[in-house]
PDB file of C-alpha atoms in Angstrom:
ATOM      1  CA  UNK A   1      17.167  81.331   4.664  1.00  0.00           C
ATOM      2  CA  UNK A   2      17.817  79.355   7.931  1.00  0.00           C
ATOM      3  CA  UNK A   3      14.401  81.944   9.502  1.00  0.00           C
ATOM      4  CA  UNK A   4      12.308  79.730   7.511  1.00  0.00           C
ATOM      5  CA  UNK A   5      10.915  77.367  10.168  1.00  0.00           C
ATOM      6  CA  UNK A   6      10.057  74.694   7.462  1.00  0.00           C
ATOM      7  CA  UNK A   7      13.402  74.674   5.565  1.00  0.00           C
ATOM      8  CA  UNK A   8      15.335  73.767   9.477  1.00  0.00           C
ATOM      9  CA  UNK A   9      12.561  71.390   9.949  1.00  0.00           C
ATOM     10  CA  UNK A  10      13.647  70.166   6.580  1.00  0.00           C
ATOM     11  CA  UNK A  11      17.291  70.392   7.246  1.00  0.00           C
ATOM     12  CA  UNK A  12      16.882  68.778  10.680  1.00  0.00           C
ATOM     13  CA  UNK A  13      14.848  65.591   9.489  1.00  0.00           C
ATOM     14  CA  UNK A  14      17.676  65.294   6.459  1.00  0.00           C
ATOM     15  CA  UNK A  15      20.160  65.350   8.964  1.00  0.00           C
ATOM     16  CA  UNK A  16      18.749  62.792  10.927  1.00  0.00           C
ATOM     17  CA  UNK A  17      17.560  60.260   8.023  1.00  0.00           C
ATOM     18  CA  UNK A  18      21.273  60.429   7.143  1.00  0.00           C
ATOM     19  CA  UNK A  19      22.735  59.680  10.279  1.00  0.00           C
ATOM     20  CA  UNK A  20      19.981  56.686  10.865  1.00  0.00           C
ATOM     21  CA  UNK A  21      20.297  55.233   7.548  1.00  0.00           C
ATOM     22  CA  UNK A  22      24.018  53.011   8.344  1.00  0.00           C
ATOM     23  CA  UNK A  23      23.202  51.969  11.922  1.00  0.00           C
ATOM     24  CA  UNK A  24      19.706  51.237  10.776  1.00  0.00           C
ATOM     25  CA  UNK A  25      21.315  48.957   8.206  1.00  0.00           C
ATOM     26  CA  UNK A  26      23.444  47.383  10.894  1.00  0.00           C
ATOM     27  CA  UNK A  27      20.249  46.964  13.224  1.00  0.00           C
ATOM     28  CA  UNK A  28      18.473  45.078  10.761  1.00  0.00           C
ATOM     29  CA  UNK A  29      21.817  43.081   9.926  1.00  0.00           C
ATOM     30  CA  UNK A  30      22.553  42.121  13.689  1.00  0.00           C
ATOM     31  CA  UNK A  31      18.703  41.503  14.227  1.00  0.00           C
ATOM     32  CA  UNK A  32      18.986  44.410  17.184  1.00  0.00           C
ATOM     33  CA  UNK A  33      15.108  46.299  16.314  1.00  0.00           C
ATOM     34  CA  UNK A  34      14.317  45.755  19.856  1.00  0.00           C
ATOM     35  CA  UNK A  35      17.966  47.743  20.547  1.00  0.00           C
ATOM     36  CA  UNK A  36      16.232  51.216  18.983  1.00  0.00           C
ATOM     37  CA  UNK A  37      12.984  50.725  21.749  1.00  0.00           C
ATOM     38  CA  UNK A  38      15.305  50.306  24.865  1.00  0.00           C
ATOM     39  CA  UNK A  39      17.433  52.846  23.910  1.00  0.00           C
ATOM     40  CA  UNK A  40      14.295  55.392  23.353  1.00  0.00           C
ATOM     41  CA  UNK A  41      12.497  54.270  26.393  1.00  0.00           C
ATOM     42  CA  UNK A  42      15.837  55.127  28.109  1.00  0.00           C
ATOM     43  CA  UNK A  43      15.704  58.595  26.517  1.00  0.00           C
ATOM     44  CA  UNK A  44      12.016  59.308  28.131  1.00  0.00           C
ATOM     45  CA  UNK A  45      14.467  58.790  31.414  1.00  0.00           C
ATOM     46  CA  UNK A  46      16.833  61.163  30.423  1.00  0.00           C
ATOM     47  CA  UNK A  47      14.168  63.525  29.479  1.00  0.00           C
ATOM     48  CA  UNK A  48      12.465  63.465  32.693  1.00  0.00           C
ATOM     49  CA  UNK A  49      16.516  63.448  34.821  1.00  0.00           C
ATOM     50  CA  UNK A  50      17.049  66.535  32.832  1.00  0.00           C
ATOM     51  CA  UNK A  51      13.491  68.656  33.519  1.00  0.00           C
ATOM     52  CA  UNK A  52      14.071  67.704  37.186  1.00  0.00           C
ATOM     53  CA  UNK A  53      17.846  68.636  37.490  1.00  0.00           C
ATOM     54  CA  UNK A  54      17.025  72.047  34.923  1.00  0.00           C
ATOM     55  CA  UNK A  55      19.964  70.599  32.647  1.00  0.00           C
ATOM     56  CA  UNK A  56      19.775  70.563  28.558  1.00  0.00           C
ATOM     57  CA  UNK A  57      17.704  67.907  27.353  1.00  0.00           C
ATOM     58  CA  UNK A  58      19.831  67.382  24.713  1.00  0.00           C
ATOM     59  CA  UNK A  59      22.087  66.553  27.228  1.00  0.00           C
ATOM     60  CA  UNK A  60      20.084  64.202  29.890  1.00  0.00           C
ATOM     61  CA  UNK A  61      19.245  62.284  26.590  1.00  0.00           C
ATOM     62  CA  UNK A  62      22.582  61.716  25.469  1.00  0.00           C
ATOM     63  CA  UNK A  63      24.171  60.636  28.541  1.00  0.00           C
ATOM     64  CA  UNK A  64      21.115  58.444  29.610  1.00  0.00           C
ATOM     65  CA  UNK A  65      21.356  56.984  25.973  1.00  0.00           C
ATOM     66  CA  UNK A  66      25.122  56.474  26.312  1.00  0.00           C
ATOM     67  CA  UNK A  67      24.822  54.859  29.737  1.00  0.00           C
ATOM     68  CA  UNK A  68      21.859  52.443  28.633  1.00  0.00           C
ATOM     69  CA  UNK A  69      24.649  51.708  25.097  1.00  0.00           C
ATOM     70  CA  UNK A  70      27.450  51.027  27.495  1.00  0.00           C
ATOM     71  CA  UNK A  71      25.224  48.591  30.320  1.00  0.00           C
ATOM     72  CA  UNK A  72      23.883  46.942  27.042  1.00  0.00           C
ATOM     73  CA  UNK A  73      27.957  46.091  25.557  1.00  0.00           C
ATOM     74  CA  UNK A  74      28.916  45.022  28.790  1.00  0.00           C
ATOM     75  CA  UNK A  75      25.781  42.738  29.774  1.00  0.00           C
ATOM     76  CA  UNK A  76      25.403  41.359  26.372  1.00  0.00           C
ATOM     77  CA  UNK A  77      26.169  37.833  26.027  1.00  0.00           C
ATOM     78  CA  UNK A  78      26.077  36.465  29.329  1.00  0.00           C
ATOM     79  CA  UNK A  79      23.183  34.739  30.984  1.00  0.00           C
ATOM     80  CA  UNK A  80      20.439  36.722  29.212  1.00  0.00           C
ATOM     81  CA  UNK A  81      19.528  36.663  25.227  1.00  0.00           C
ATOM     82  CA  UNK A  82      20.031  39.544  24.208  1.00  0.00           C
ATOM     83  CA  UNK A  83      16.017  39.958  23.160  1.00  0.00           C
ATOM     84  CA  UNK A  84      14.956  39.361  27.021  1.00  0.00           C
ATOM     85  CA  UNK A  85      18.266  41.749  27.895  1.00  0.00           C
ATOM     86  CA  UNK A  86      16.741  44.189  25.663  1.00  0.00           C
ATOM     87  CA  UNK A  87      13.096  43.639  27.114  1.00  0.00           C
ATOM     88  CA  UNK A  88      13.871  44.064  31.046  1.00  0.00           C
ATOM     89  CA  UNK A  89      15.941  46.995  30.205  1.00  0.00           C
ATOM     90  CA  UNK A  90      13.337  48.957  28.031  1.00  0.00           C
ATOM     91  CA  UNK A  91      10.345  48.722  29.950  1.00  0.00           C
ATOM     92  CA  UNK A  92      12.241  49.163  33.004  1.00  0.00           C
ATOM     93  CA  UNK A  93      13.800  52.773  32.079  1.00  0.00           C
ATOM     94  CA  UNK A  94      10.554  53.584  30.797  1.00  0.00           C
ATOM     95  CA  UNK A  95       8.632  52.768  33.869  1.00  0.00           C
ATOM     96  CA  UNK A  96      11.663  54.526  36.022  1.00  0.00           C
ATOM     97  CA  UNK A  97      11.349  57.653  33.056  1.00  0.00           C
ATOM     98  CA  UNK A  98       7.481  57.847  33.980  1.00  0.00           C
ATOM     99  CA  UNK A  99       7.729  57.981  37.809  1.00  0.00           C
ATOM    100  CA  UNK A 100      10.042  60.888  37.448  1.00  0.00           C
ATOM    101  CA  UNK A 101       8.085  62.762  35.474  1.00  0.00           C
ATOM    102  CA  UNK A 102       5.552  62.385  37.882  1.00  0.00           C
ATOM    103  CA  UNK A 103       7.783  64.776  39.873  1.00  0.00           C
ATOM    104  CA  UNK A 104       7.720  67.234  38.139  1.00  0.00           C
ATOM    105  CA  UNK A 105       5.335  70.009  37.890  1.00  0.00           C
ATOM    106  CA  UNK A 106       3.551  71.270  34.452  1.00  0.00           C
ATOM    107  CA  UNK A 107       5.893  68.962  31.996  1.00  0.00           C
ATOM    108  CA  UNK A 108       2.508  66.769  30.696  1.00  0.00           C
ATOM    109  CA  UNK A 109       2.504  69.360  27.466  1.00  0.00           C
ATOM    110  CA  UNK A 110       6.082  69.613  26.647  1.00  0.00           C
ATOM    111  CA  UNK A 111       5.914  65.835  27.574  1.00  0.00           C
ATOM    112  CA  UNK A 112       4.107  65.274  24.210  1.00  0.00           C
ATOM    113  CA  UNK A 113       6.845  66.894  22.397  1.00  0.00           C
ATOM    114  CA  UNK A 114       9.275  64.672  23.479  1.00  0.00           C
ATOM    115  CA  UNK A 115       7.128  61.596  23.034  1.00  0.00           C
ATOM    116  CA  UNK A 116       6.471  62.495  19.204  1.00  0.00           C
ATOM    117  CA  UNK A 117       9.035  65.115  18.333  1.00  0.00           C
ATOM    118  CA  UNK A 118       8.408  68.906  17.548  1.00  0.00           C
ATOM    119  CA  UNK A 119      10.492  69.654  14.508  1.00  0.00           C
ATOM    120  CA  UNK A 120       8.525  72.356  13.235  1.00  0.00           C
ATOM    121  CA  UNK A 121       9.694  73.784  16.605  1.00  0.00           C
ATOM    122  CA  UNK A 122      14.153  73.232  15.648  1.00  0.00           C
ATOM    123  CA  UNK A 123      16.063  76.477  15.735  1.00  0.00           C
ATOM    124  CA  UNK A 124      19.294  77.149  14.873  1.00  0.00           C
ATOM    125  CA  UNK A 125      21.229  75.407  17.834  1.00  0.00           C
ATOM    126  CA  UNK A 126      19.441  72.556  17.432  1.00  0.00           C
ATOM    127  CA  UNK A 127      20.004  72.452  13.837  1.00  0.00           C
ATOM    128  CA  UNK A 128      24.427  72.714  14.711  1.00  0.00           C
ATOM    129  CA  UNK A 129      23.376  69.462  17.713  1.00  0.00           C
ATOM    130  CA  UNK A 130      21.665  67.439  14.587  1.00  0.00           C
ATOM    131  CA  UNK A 131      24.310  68.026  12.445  1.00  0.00           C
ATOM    132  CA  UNK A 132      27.258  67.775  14.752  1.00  0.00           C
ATOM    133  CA  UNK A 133      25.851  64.448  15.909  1.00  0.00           C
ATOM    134  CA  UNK A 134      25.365  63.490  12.148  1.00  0.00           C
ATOM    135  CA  UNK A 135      28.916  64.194  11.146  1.00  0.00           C
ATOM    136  CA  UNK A 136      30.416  62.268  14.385  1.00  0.00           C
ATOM    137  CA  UNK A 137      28.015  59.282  13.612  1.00  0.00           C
ATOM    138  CA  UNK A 138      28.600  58.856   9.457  1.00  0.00           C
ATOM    139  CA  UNK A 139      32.216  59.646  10.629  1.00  0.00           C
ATOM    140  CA  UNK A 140      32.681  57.187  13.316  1.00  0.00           C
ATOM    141  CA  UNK A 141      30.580  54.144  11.297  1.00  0.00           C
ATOM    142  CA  UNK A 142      32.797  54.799   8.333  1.00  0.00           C
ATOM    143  CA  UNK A 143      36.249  54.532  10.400  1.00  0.00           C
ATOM    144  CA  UNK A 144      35.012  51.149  11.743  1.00  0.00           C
ATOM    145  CA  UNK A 145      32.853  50.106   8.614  1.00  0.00           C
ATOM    146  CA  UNK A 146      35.147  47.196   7.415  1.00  0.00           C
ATOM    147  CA  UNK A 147      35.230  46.034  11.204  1.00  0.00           C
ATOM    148  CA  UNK A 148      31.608  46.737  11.980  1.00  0.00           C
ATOM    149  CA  UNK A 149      30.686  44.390   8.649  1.00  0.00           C
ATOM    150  CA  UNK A 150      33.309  41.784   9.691  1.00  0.00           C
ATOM    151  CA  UNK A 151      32.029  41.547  12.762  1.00  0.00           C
ATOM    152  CA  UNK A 152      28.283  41.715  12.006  1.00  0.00           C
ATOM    153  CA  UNK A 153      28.851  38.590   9.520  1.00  0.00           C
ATOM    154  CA  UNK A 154      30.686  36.282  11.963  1.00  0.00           C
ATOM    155  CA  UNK A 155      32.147  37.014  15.024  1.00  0.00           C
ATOM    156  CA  UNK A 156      35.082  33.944  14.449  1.00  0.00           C
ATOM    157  CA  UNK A 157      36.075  35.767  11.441  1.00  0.00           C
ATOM    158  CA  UNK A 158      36.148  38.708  13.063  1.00  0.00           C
ATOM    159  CA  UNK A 159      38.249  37.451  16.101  1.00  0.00           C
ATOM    160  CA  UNK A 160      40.443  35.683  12.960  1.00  0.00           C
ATOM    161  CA  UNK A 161      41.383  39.139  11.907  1.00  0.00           C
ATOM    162  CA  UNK A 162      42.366  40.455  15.227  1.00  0.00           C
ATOM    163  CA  UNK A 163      38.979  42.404  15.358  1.00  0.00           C
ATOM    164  CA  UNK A 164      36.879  42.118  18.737  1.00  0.00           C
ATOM    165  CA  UNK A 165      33.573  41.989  18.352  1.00  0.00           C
ATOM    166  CA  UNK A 166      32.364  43.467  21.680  1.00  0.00           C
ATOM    167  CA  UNK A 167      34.107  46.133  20.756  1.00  0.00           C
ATOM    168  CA  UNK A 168      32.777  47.012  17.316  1.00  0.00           C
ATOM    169  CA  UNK A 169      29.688  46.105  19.320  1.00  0.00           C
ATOM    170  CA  UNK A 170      30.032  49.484  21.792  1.00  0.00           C
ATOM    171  CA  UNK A 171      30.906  51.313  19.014  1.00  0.00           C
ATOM    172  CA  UNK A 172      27.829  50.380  17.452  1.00  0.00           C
ATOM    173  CA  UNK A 173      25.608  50.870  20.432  1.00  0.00           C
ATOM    174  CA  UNK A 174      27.410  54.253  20.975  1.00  0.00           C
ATOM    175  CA  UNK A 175      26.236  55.753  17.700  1.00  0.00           C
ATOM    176  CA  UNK A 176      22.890  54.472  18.069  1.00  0.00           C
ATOM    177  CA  UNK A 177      22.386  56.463  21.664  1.00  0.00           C
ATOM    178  CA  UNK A 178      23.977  59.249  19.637  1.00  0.00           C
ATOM    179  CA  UNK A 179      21.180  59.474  17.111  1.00  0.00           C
ATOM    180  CA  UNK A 180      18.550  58.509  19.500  1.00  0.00           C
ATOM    181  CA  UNK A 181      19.633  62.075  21.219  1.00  0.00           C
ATOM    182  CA  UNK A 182      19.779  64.149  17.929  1.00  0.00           C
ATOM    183  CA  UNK A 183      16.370  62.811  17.185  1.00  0.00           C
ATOM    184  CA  UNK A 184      14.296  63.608  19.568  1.00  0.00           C
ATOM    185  CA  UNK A 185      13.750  66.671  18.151  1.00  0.00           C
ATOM    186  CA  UNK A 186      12.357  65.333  15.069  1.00  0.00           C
ATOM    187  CA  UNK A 187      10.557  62.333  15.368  1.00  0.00           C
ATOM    188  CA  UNK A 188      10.411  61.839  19.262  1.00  0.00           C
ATOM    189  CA  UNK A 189      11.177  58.905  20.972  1.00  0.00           C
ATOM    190  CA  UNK A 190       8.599  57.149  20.548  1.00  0.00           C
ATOM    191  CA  UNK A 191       9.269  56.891  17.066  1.00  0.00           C
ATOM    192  CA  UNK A 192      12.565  57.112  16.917  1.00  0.00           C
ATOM    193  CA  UNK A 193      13.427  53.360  16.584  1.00  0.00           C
ATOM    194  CA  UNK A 194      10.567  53.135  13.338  1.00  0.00           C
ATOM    195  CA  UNK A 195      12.922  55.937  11.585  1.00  0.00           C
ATOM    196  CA  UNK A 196      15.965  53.847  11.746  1.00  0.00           C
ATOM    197  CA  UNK A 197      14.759  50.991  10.850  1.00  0.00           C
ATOM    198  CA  UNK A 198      11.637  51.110   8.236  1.00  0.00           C
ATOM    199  CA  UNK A 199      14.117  52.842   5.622  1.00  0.00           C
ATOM    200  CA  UNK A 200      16.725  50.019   6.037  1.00  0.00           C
ATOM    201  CA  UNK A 201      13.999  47.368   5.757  1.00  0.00           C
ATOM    202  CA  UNK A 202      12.423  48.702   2.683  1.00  0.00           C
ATOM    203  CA  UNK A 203      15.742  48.961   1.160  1.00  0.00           C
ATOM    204  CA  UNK A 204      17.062  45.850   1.974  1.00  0.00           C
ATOM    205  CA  UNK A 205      15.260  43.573  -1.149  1.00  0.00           C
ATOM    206  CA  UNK A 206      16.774  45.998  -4.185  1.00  0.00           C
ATOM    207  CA  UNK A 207      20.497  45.859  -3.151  1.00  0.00           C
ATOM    208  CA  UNK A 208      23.287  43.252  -3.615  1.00  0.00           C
ATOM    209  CA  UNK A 209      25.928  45.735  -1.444  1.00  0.00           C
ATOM    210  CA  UNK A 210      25.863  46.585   2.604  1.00  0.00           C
ATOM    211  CA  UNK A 211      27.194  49.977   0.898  1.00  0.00           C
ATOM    212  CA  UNK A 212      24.201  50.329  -1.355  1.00  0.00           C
ATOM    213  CA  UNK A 213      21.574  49.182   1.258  1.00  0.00           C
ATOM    214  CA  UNK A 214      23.021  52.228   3.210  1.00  0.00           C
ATOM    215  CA  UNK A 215      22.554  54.459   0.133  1.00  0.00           C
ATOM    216  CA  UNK A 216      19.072  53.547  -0.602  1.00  0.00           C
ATOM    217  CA  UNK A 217      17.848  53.445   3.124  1.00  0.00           C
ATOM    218  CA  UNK A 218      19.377  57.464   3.434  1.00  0.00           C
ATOM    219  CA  UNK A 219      17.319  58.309   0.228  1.00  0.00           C
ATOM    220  CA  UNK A 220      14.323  56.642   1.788  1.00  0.00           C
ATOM    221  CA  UNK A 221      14.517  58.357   4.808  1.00  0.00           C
ATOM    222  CA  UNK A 222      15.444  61.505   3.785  1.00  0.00           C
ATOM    223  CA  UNK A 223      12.463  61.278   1.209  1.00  0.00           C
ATOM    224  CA  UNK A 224      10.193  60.163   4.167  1.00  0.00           C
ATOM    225  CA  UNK A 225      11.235  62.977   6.460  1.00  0.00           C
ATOM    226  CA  UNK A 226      10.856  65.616   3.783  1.00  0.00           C
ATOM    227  CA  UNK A 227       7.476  64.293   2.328  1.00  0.00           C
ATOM    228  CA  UNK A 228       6.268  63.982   5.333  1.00  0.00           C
ATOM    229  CA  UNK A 229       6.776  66.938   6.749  1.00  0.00           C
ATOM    230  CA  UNK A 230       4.860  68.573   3.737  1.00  0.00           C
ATOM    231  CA  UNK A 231       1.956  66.260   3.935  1.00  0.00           C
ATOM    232  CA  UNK A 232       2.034  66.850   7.960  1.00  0.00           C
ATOM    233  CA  UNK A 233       1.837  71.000   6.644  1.00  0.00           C
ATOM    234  CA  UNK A 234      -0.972  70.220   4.183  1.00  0.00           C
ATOM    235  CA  UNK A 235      -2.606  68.049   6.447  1.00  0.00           C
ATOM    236  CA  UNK A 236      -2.821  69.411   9.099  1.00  0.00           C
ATOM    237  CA  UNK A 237      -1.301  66.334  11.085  1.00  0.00           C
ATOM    238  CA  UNK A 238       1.595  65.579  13.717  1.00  0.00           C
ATOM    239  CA  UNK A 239       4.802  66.011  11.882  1.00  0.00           C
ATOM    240  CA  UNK A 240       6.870  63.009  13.884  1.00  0.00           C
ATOM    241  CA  UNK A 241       4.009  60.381  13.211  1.00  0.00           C
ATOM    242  CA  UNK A 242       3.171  61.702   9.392  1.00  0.00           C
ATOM    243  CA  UNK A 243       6.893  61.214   8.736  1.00  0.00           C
ATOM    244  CA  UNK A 244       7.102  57.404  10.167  1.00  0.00           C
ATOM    245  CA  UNK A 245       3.518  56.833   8.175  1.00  0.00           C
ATOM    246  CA  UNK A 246       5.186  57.892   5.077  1.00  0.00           C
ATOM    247  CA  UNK A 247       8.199  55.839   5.513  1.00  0.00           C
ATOM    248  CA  UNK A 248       6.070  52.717   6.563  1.00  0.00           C
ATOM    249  CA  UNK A 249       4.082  52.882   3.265  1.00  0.00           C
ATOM    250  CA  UNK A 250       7.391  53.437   1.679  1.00  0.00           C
ATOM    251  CA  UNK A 251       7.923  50.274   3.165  1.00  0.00           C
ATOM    252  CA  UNK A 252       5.124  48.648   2.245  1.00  0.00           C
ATOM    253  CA  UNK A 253       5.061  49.387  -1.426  1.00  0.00           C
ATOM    254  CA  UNK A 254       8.571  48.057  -1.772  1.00  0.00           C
ATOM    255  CA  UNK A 255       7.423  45.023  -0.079  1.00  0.00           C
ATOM    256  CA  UNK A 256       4.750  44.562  -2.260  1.00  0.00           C
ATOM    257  CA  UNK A 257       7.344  45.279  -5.596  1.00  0.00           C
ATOM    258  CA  UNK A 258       9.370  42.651  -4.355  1.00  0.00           C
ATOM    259  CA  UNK A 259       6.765  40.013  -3.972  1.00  0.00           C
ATOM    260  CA  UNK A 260       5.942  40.895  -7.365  1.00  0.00           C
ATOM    261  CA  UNK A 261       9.257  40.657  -8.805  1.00  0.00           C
ATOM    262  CA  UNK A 262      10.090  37.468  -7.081  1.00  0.00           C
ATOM    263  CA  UNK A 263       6.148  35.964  -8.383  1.00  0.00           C
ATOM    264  CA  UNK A 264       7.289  36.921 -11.606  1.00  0.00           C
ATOM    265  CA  UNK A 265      11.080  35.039 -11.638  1.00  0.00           C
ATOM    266  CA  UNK A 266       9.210  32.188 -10.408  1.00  0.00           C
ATOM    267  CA  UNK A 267       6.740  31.715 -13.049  1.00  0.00           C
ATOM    268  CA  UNK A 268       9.419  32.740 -15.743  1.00  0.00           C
ATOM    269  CA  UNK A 269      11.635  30.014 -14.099  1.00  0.00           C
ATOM    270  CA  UNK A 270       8.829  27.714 -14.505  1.00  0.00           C
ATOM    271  CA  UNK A 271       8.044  28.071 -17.844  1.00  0.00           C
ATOM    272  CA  UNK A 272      11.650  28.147 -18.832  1.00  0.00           C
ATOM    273  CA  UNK A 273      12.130  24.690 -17.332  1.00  0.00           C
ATOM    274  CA  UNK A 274       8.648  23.361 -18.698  1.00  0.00           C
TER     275      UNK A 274
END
């Protein structure tokens, strides 16, 4: 079954959604969206290190990622916000990512694969990577996930508790550069920061739980990914960029239901009180 290019695209972008969908949740929490840019723009570098040095991608992405996570934990919370920390950082390993590839011969083609992902292109190994990285992440985020929340909610509390905050911060910031690298394949990264956090936005209005926010943003993205690579397939469109499309107008119908639904308590308020 696993010959059938579209059912390892299929498994690849499920993989992914499910991975994305708890530190998504935590990126919207923490207000970090601008985290999910600098850590993709830092993947472009690690692209570029690894066509240059003739290493695995998958492995020039990953350590890049993990080296951007760890300089991020350590600067974080000194002189700089951590928006303009965020800023300087992406647009610097992106501009350092583009002047290497400039060294390198014939990569403007496979370039475009990296910038907007190729999953009708994942084989088998890169199917075990996804997963592999999938199973660490949900593994890792649900060891900490009591901490992670604590800390997410107030750091005082957290310190309270004998929990350090910086620290659930790295971990954080760890599986984030982890899921930037297993989703290259998929979405690119370029779009990689849209697929973890669109779902988590849309699901954010319906739920009263961080653990059902987490549930409903892996159902949206898996949903996205999967519907989107079929309309990509009828289409005739980029798979990576049909999938984030999806997902966006996931997002903005659920936007729209809860403007509705809060319109509606209002004027039922109203007329209760009148």
């Amino acid at each position: 079954m696993l010959d059938d290019f579209m059912l390892r695209a299929a498994l690849a972008g499920i993989g992914v959604a499910l991975a994305a969908a708890p530190l998504g949740c935590f990126v919207v929490w923490r207000r970090m969206a601008y985290f999910g840019d600098a850590t993709a723009h830092a993947a472009i570098l690690g692209v570029a290190l690894s066509l240059l040095l003739s290493t695995s991608i998958f492995a020039g992405v990953l350590v890049v990622s993990l080296l951007m996570a760890i300089l991020v934990s350590l600067l974080s919370g000194r002189d700089y916000a951590m928006d303009t920390l965020l800023g300087v950082m992406a647009h610097s390993a992106l501009a350092f990512g583009l002047v290497a590839v400039s060294f390198v011969s014939g990569v403007r083609i496979d370039l475009m694969a990296y910038l907007f992902g190729d999953i009708l292109a994942v084989g088998k190994g890169d199917l075990v990577l996804i997963a592999g990285g999938a199973l660490l992440v949900m593994a890792l985020v649900g060891w900490r996930w009591s901490s992670l929340l604590t800390a997410t909610l107030d750091a005082d509390l957290a310190r309270a508790n004998g929990i350090h905050p910086g620290r659930e911060q790295l971990v954080l910031t760890l599986s984030l550069a982890v899921v930037v690298a297993v989703a290259l394949k998929v979405v690119g990264v370029l779009l990689i920061a849209a697929l973890l956090i669109i779902p988590a936005a849309a699901a954010r209005p319906f739920c009263r739980t961080p653990e059902a926010m987490v549930l409903v943003a892996a159902v949206i993205g898996a949903a996205s990914t999967s519907g989107g690579l079929q309309a990509a397939y009828w289409l005739d469109t980029p798979t990576g960029p049909t999938i984030v499309s999806l997902a966006a107008l996931v997002f903005v119908l659920c936007s729209l239901v809860d403007l509705g639904r809060r319109r509606f308590a209002r004027m039922s308020s109203s007329d209760i009180s009148s």
